[in-house]
């Protein structure tokens, strides 16, 4: 069988990224230009600025990815690009770049769902074993996804309000920590004790859905009440208590679903997968479940990158998923629309 070389392009939020992946699992290059420094002073991603920076970066980032992989366009099997979800103006830059290159070099164009990409970061680490359960936790998503085979996604639980990363970033703001707040809370949490009583949203019996807005409000109220009483709360303890609540719910629901769905493997995906507390908690819990493997990608593959888009694009390429040059960015793209029935 011929080797498959896919160029992946990602521009859904504040990272401009390109990567070449061989046979869906071998990373030949992985270039990420982050805009975090630019958005920091605004306390979050400013969509117009993100789009403009993507325009400035994308050509160089793609060139670097091709150079580092030491490959020419004629050797590629196809070009995979994040079609959605994400910021529409940001997505469009990647989509237009991918379309231009696919047209210029007569290459197949493969649309990829950003979350499917996050899941496929795991294939760059280890073999995926089915059926599997993916816990996807990012700035915009918190989902439990069941996969019976490659390229088939079933959402069995999702957040009803804030995503886990969003809750982290909002709590970080209350604690006056810089954007993105997740890593800062994670660091503080390890310096404090979970002494403050905060809620855990288990929802109805048997539900795999999540809710983090109540927890976020509880943290904000705790800070305000303390301020009114002239008391000080140690930010480390608040961070530790908040993290304990998030991690307990995520880990417990993942473990229950893994047992109920009888999966062979649990995989972790998305920016919040970089969280040390979550990584440790999940490792400990899954090790108690006999016969279930766990993959946790290295930090670089947890946050937004294009290697995950190329890895997922390879499976989609093999499944015959193609887009024509009319491809448009879709901020509300549905993950299950990629399933082959
Ligand atoms: O997947 P990602 O890079 O972008 C989206 O697709 O949303 O995730 C970004 C999110 C941010 O909310 C950021 O605060 C969070 O991931 N994050 C973390 C950590 N590192 C990044 N949250 C908690 N702990 C971390 N160590
Ligand atoms: Zn992401």
Short mmCIF file of C-alpha atoms and ligand atoms in Angstrom, two decimals:
data_model
loop_
_atom_site.label_atom_id
_atom_site.label_comp_id
_atom_site.label_asym_id
_atom_site.label_seq_id
_atom_site.Cartn_x
_atom_site.Cartn_y
_atom_site.Cartn_z
CA UNK A 1 0.00 0.00 0.00
CA UNK A 2 1.21 3.51 -0.79
CA UNK A 3 2.06 5.82 2.06
CA UNK A 4 -0.44 8.58 2.79
CA UNK A 5 0.92 12.09 3.37
CA UNK A 6 -1.59 14.68 4.56
CA UNK A 7 -0.98 18.38 5.10
CA UNK A 8 -3.19 19.64 7.96
CA UNK A 9 -4.18 23.29 8.42
CA UNK A 10 -5.79 24.72 11.58
CA UNK A 11 -6.95 28.31 12.24
CA UNK A 12 -10.18 27.98 14.24
CA UNK A 13 -9.20 30.19 17.19
CA UNK A 14 -5.94 31.83 18.19
CA UNK A 15 -3.35 29.41 16.80
CA UNK A 16 -2.24 29.35 13.15
CA UNK A 17 -0.94 25.85 12.55
CA UNK A 18 0.22 23.50 9.79
CA UNK A 19 1.62 19.99 9.90
CA UNK A 20 2.41 17.03 7.68
CA UNK A 21 1.49 13.57 8.97
CA UNK A 22 2.45 10.26 7.38
CA UNK A 23 -0.04 7.37 7.42
CA UNK A 24 -2.19 9.08 10.06
CA UNK A 25 0.19 8.53 12.94
CA UNK A 26 3.69 9.75 12.12
CA UNK A 27 4.23 13.46 12.66
CA UNK A 28 6.73 14.81 10.11
CA UNK A 29 6.30 18.45 11.13
CA UNK A 30 4.16 20.43 13.55
CA UNK A 31 4.29 24.23 13.28
CA UNK A 32 2.15 26.35 15.61
CA UNK A 33 2.14 30.17 15.65
CA UNK A 34 0.32 31.20 18.80
CA UNK A 35 -1.40 34.57 19.19
CA UNK A 36 -1.74 34.28 22.97
CA UNK A 37 0.63 37.21 23.60
CA UNK A 38 -1.49 39.48 21.38
CA UNK A 39 -4.83 38.59 22.96
CA UNK A 40 -3.54 38.59 26.54
CA UNK A 41 -3.93 42.33 27.02
CA UNK A 42 -7.62 42.09 26.06
CA UNK A 43 -8.27 39.23 28.49
CA UNK A 44 -9.53 36.94 25.72
CA UNK A 45 -9.50 36.27 21.99
CA UNK A 46 -10.55 39.27 19.87
CA UNK A 47 -12.01 37.71 16.68
CA UNK A 48 -11.03 40.49 14.23
CA UNK A 49 -7.46 40.54 15.48
CA UNK A 50 -7.29 36.74 15.32
CA UNK A 51 -8.38 36.75 11.64
CA UNK A 52 -5.85 39.41 10.75
CA UNK A 53 -3.00 37.53 12.43
CA UNK A 54 -3.99 34.29 10.71
CA UNK A 55 -3.71 36.10 7.36
CA UNK A 56 -0.24 37.34 8.28
CA UNK A 57 0.98 33.96 9.53
CA UNK A 58 -0.62 31.28 7.41
CA UNK A 59 1.67 31.25 4.35
CA UNK A 60 4.85 31.12 6.43
CA UNK A 61 3.44 28.48 8.77
CA UNK A 62 2.47 26.20 5.86
CA UNK A 63 5.84 26.73 4.18
CA UNK A 64 7.65 25.84 7.40
CA UNK A 65 5.56 22.72 7.87
CA UNK A 66 6.37 21.57 4.32
CA UNK A 67 10.08 22.39 4.72
CA UNK A 68 10.40 20.67 8.08
CA UNK A 69 8.71 17.57 6.67
CA UNK A 70 11.04 17.81 3.69
CA UNK A 71 8.22 17.12 1.27
CA UNK A 72 6.83 18.69 -1.93
CA UNK A 73 3.17 19.28 -2.77
CA UNK A 74 3.33 16.66 -5.52
CA UNK A 75 4.15 14.03 -2.88
CA UNK A 76 1.08 14.89 -0.75
CA UNK A 77 -2.06 12.70 -0.84
CA UNK A 78 -4.36 15.53 0.25
CA UNK A 79 -4.91 18.68 2.26
CA UNK A 80 -7.03 18.57 5.43
CA UNK A 81 -8.41 21.72 7.00
CA UNK A 82 -10.50 22.61 10.04
CA UNK A 83 -13.92 23.57 8.67
CA UNK A 84 -15.46 24.23 12.09
CA UNK A 85 -16.45 24.80 14.83
CA UNK A 86 -14.60 27.98 15.77
CA UNK A 87 -14.55 31.69 14.97
CA UNK A 88 -15.91 32.08 11.46
CA UNK A 89 -13.42 34.77 10.37
CA UNK A 90 -10.51 32.75 11.74
CA UNK A 91 -11.69 29.47 10.17
CA UNK A 92 -12.07 31.15 6.77
CA UNK A 93 -8.37 31.93 6.56
CA UNK A 94 -7.40 28.27 6.89
CA UNK A 95 -10.19 27.12 4.59
CA UNK A 96 -9.23 29.60 1.84
CA UNK A 97 -5.53 28.69 2.12
CA UNK A 98 -6.37 24.97 1.88
CA UNK A 99 -8.66 25.52 -1.11
CA UNK A 100 -6.05 27.59 -2.97
CA UNK A 101 -3.36 24.96 -2.42
CA UNK A 102 -5.66 22.07 -3.30
CA UNK A 103 -6.62 23.85 -6.52
CA UNK A 104 -3.07 24.87 -7.44
CA UNK A 105 -1.67 21.38 -6.89
CA UNK A 106 -4.75 19.34 -7.92
CA UNK A 107 -4.98 17.68 -4.50
CA UNK A 108 -8.01 16.27 -2.69
CA UNK A 109 -9.47 18.66 -0.09
CA UNK A 110 -10.60 17.09 3.19
CA UNK A 111 -12.81 18.98 5.67
CA UNK A 112 -12.12 18.18 9.35
CA UNK A 113 -14.16 18.84 12.49
CA UNK A 114 -12.01 20.57 15.13
CA UNK A 115 -13.11 18.20 17.92
CA UNK A 116 -12.53 15.12 15.76
CA UNK A 117 -9.06 16.57 15.31
CA UNK A 118 -8.50 16.89 19.06
CA UNK A 119 -9.52 13.23 19.44
CA UNK A 120 -7.09 12.14 16.71
CA UNK A 121 -4.15 13.81 18.48
CA UNK A 122 -4.17 10.51 20.38
CA UNK A 123 -3.34 8.50 17.26
CA UNK A 124 -0.03 10.36 17.09
CA UNK A 125 0.77 8.87 20.50
CA UNK A 126 -0.54 5.32 20.38
CA UNK A 127 -2.80 2.96 18.48
CA UNK A 128 -6.51 3.67 19.03
CA UNK A 129 -8.50 0.63 20.17
CA UNK A 130 -12.23 0.38 19.60
CA UNK A 131 -14.75 0.79 21.02
CA UNK A 132 -13.29 3.78 22.82
CA UNK A 133 -14.45 6.69 24.90
CA UNK A 134 -13.02 10.17 24.40
CA UNK A 135 -13.25 12.88 27.02
CA UNK A 136 -12.97 16.14 25.09
CA UNK A 137 -12.33 19.19 27.24
CA UNK A 138 -11.42 22.47 25.60
CA UNK A 139 -12.19 26.18 25.71
CA UNK A 140 -15.39 25.69 23.74
CA UNK A 141 -16.31 22.04 24.34
CA UNK A 142 -16.84 19.47 27.08
CA UNK A 143 -18.02 16.20 25.62
CA UNK A 144 -17.95 12.47 26.13
CA UNK A 145 -17.73 10.81 22.75
CA UNK A 146 -18.15 7.10 22.04
CA UNK A 147 -16.40 5.71 18.96
CA UNK A 148 -17.22 2.20 17.74
CA UNK A 149 -14.61 2.53 14.95
CA UNK A 150 -12.34 5.03 13.20
CA UNK A 151 -14.20 8.12 11.98
CA UNK A 152 -17.48 7.36 13.77
CA UNK A 153 -18.56 9.68 16.58
CA UNK A 154 -21.45 9.45 19.02
CA UNK A 155 -21.88 12.22 21.59
CA UNK A 156 -23.11 10.59 24.81
CA UNK A 157 -22.70 13.62 27.04
CA UNK A 158 -22.00 17.32 26.67
CA UNK A 159 -22.01 20.53 28.66
CA UNK A 160 -25.33 22.28 29.13
CA UNK A 161 -23.71 25.65 29.75
CA UNK A 162 -20.04 26.58 30.07
CA UNK A 163 -17.25 24.42 28.70
CA UNK A 164 -14.63 23.30 31.23
CA UNK A 165 -11.95 25.57 29.73
CA UNK A 166 -14.37 28.49 29.66
CA UNK A 167 -15.05 27.99 33.39
CA UNK A 168 -11.31 27.88 34.05
CA UNK A 169 -10.77 31.11 32.11
CA UNK A 170 -13.67 32.91 33.84
CA UNK A 171 -12.58 31.85 37.33
CA UNK A 172 -9.03 32.94 36.45
CA UNK A 173 -10.34 36.40 35.59
CA UNK A 174 -11.97 36.70 39.02
CA UNK A 175 -8.58 35.85 40.52
CA UNK A 176 -6.92 38.48 38.29
CA UNK A 177 -4.83 35.88 36.46
CA UNK A 178 -3.75 36.44 32.84
CA UNK A 179 -5.48 34.90 29.80
CA UNK A 180 -5.72 31.98 29.17
CA UNK A 181 -6.33 31.26 32.81
CA UNK A 182 -6.43 27.45 32.75
CA UNK A 183 -2.69 26.84 33.16
CA UNK A 184 -2.45 29.48 35.93
CA UNK A 185 -5.28 27.94 37.97
CA UNK A 186 -3.69 24.53 37.46
CA UNK A 187 -0.36 25.82 38.81
CA UNK A 188 -1.98 27.57 41.81
CA UNK A 189 -4.11 24.51 42.56
CA UNK A 190 -0.96 22.51 43.18
CA UNK A 191 0.22 25.08 45.72
CA UNK A 192 -3.03 25.12 47.73
CA UNK A 193 -5.48 22.88 49.58
CA UNK A 194 -9.05 22.11 48.47
CA UNK A 195 -10.50 23.46 51.71
CA UNK A 196 -13.40 25.49 50.28
CA UNK A 197 -16.68 23.67 49.82
CA UNK A 198 -17.85 24.05 46.20
CA UNK A 199 -20.70 22.29 44.38
CA UNK A 200 -20.41 19.33 42.00
CA UNK A 201 -23.04 19.25 39.25
CA UNK A 202 -23.89 15.56 38.85
CA UNK A 203 -27.24 16.32 37.11
CA UNK A 204 -29.89 13.58 36.80
CA UNK A 205 -29.10 9.98 37.62
CA UNK A 206 -27.33 8.34 34.69
CA UNK A 207 -26.73 11.55 32.74
CA UNK A 208 -23.34 12.03 31.11
CA UNK A 209 -23.96 15.73 30.56
CA UNK A 210 -21.95 18.39 32.36
CA UNK A 211 -22.66 21.81 33.82
CA UNK A 212 -20.01 24.21 35.07
CA UNK A 213 -21.82 27.55 35.33
CA UNK A 214 -23.10 26.86 38.87
CA UNK A 215 -19.59 26.08 40.02
CA UNK A 216 -18.26 29.22 38.34
CA UNK A 217 -20.94 31.34 40.09
CA UNK A 218 -20.15 29.67 43.43
CA UNK A 219 -16.48 30.65 43.06
CA UNK A 220 -17.40 34.23 42.16
CA UNK A 221 -19.82 34.45 45.14
CA UNK A 222 -17.19 33.06 47.49
CA UNK A 223 -14.74 35.78 46.40
CA UNK A 224 -17.34 38.57 46.64
CA UNK A 225 -18.65 37.46 50.04
CA UNK A 226 -15.15 37.32 51.42
CA UNK A 227 -14.43 40.82 50.06
CA UNK A 228 -17.58 42.18 51.72
CA UNK A 229 -16.61 40.68 55.05
CA UNK A 230 -13.11 42.08 54.70
CA UNK A 231 -11.65 38.57 54.72
CA UNK A 232 -9.02 37.24 52.35
CA UNK A 233 -9.15 33.86 50.68
CA UNK A 234 -5.94 32.24 49.60
CA UNK A 235 -6.14 32.13 45.77
CA UNK A 236 -4.21 28.84 45.90
CA UNK A 237 -6.92 27.24 48.03
CA UNK A 238 -9.70 28.58 45.83
CA UNK A 239 -7.92 27.28 42.72
CA UNK A 240 -7.38 23.89 44.38
CA UNK A 241 -11.04 23.68 45.45
CA UNK A 242 -12.31 24.69 42.00
CA UNK A 243 -10.01 22.22 40.27
CA UNK A 244 -11.03 19.43 42.66
CA UNK A 245 -14.68 19.95 41.74
CA UNK A 246 -14.07 20.04 37.96
CA UNK A 247 -11.74 17.03 37.99
CA UNK A 248 -13.97 14.91 40.24
CA UNK A 249 -17.00 15.33 37.96
CA UNK A 250 -15.05 14.81 34.72
CA UNK A 251 -13.21 11.74 35.99
CA UNK A 252 -16.22 10.13 37.67
CA UNK A 253 -18.53 10.52 34.64
CA UNK A 254 -15.83 9.29 32.25
CA UNK A 255 -15.20 6.23 34.38
CA UNK A 256 -18.93 5.42 34.67
CA UNK A 257 -19.43 5.78 30.91
CA UNK A 258 -16.33 3.67 30.17
CA UNK A 259 -17.81 0.85 32.25
CA UNK A 260 -21.36 1.15 30.91
CA UNK A 261 -20.22 1.25 27.27
CA UNK A 262 -17.69 -1.50 27.85
CA UNK A 263 -14.87 0.29 26.03
CA UNK A 264 -11.34 -0.95 25.46
CA UNK A 265 -9.75 2.46 25.73
CA UNK A 266 -10.25 5.92 27.24
CA UNK A 267 -8.58 8.87 25.55
CA UNK A 268 -8.25 12.46 26.64
CA UNK A 269 -8.41 15.42 24.25
CA UNK A 270 -8.56 19.23 24.07
CA UNK A 271 -6.75 22.13 25.71
CA UNK A 272 -7.90 21.28 29.26
CA UNK A 273 -6.30 17.83 28.80
CA UNK A 274 -3.09 19.71 29.61
CA UNK A 275 -4.40 20.03 33.19
CA UNK A 276 -2.15 18.19 35.63
CA UNK A 277 -4.94 17.49 38.11
CA UNK A 278 -7.13 15.99 35.40
CA UNK A 279 -4.30 13.89 33.96
CA UNK A 280 -3.43 12.49 37.40
CA UNK A 281 -7.06 11.94 38.38
CA UNK A 282 -7.92 10.14 35.16
CA UNK A 283 -4.79 7.98 35.29
CA UNK A 284 -5.61 6.86 38.80
CA UNK A 285 -9.28 6.13 38.08
CA UNK A 286 -8.77 4.30 34.77
CA UNK A 287 -6.01 2.15 36.30
CA UNK A 288 -8.71 0.77 38.63
CA UNK A 289 -10.81 -0.28 35.62
CA UNK A 290 -9.33 -3.58 34.58
CA UNK A 291 -8.71 -4.09 30.87
CA UNK A 292 -9.19 -0.45 29.85
CA UNK A 293 -6.21 1.38 28.34
CA UNK A 294 -5.69 5.10 28.65
CA UNK A 295 -4.00 7.52 26.25
CA UNK A 296 -3.13 11.02 27.39
CA UNK A 297 -1.36 13.08 24.73
CA UNK A 298 1.67 15.23 25.57
CA UNK A 299 0.86 18.89 26.31
CA UNK A 300 1.86 20.11 22.85
CA UNK A 301 -0.76 17.87 21.23
CA UNK A 302 -3.50 18.79 23.74
CA UNK A 303 -3.77 22.46 22.77
CA UNK A 304 -4.67 23.52 19.23
CA UNK A 305 -2.33 22.20 16.53
CA UNK A 306 -2.54 20.98 12.95
CA UNK A 307 -0.96 17.54 13.40
CA UNK A 308 -4.26 16.43 14.95
CA UNK A 309 -6.11 17.83 11.90
CA UNK A 310 -3.79 15.93 9.54
CA UNK A 311 -4.14 12.73 11.61
CA UNK A 312 -7.92 12.95 11.53
CA UNK A 313 -7.81 14.06 7.88
CA UNK A 314 -6.01 10.82 7.03
CA UNK A 315 -8.90 8.71 8.37
CA UNK A 316 -11.43 10.94 6.59
CA UNK A 317 -9.33 10.66 3.40
CA UNK A 318 -9.41 6.87 3.68
CA UNK A 319 -13.17 7.04 4.32
CA UNK A 320 -13.62 8.99 1.08
CA UNK A 321 -14.63 12.27 2.69
CA UNK A 322 -13.92 15.11 0.26
CA UNK A 323 -14.87 18.76 -0.15
CA UNK A 324 -15.00 20.73 -3.38
CA UNK A 325 -13.69 24.24 -3.88
CA UNK A 326 -17.03 25.62 -2.70
CA UNK A 327 -16.11 24.55 0.87
CA UNK A 328 -17.14 27.16 3.43
CA UNK A 329 -16.19 27.58 7.08
CA UNK A 330 -18.96 26.36 9.38
CA UNK A 331 -18.79 27.65 12.99
CA UNK A 332 -21.64 25.33 14.02
CA UNK A 333 -20.37 22.19 12.26
CA UNK A 334 -21.87 18.93 13.60
CA UNK A 335 -19.39 16.20 14.57
CA UNK A 336 -21.77 13.36 13.71
CA UNK A 337 -22.19 14.62 10.14
CA UNK A 338 -18.87 12.91 9.36
CA UNK A 339 -20.15 9.44 10.33
CA UNK A 340 -20.48 6.90 7.55
CA UNK A 341 -23.58 4.82 8.09
O1 LIG B 1 -8.37 23.15 22.79
P1 LIG B 1 -7.89 24.51 23.08
O2 LIG B 1 -6.44 24.85 22.85
O3 LIG B 1 -8.74 25.57 22.29
C1 LIG B 1 -10.10 25.32 22.03
O4 LIG B 1 -10.40 24.59 21.05
O5 LIG B 1 -10.92 25.81 22.85
O6 LIG B 1 -8.28 24.81 24.62
C2 LIG B 1 -8.02 26.05 25.22
C3 LIG B 1 -8.50 25.97 26.66
C4 LIG B 1 -8.46 27.31 27.39
O7 LIG B 1 -9.71 27.52 28.03
C5 LIG B 1 -7.34 27.11 28.42
O8 LIG B 1 -7.52 27.87 29.61
C6 LIG B 1 -7.46 25.63 28.70
O9 LIG B 1 -7.70 25.05 27.43
N1 LIG B 1 -6.24 25.06 29.28
C7 LIG B 1 -6.20 24.57 30.55
C8 LIG B 1 -4.84 24.18 30.78
N2 LIG B 1 -4.13 24.44 29.65
C9 LIG B 1 -5.00 24.99 28.75
N3 LIG B 1 -7.17 24.43 31.47
C10 LIG B 1 -6.83 23.89 32.65
N4 LIG B 1 -5.57 23.51 32.96
C11 LIG B 1 -4.55 23.62 32.07
N5 LIG B 1 -3.33 23.23 32.39
ZN1 LIG B 2 -9.23 23.24 20.29
#
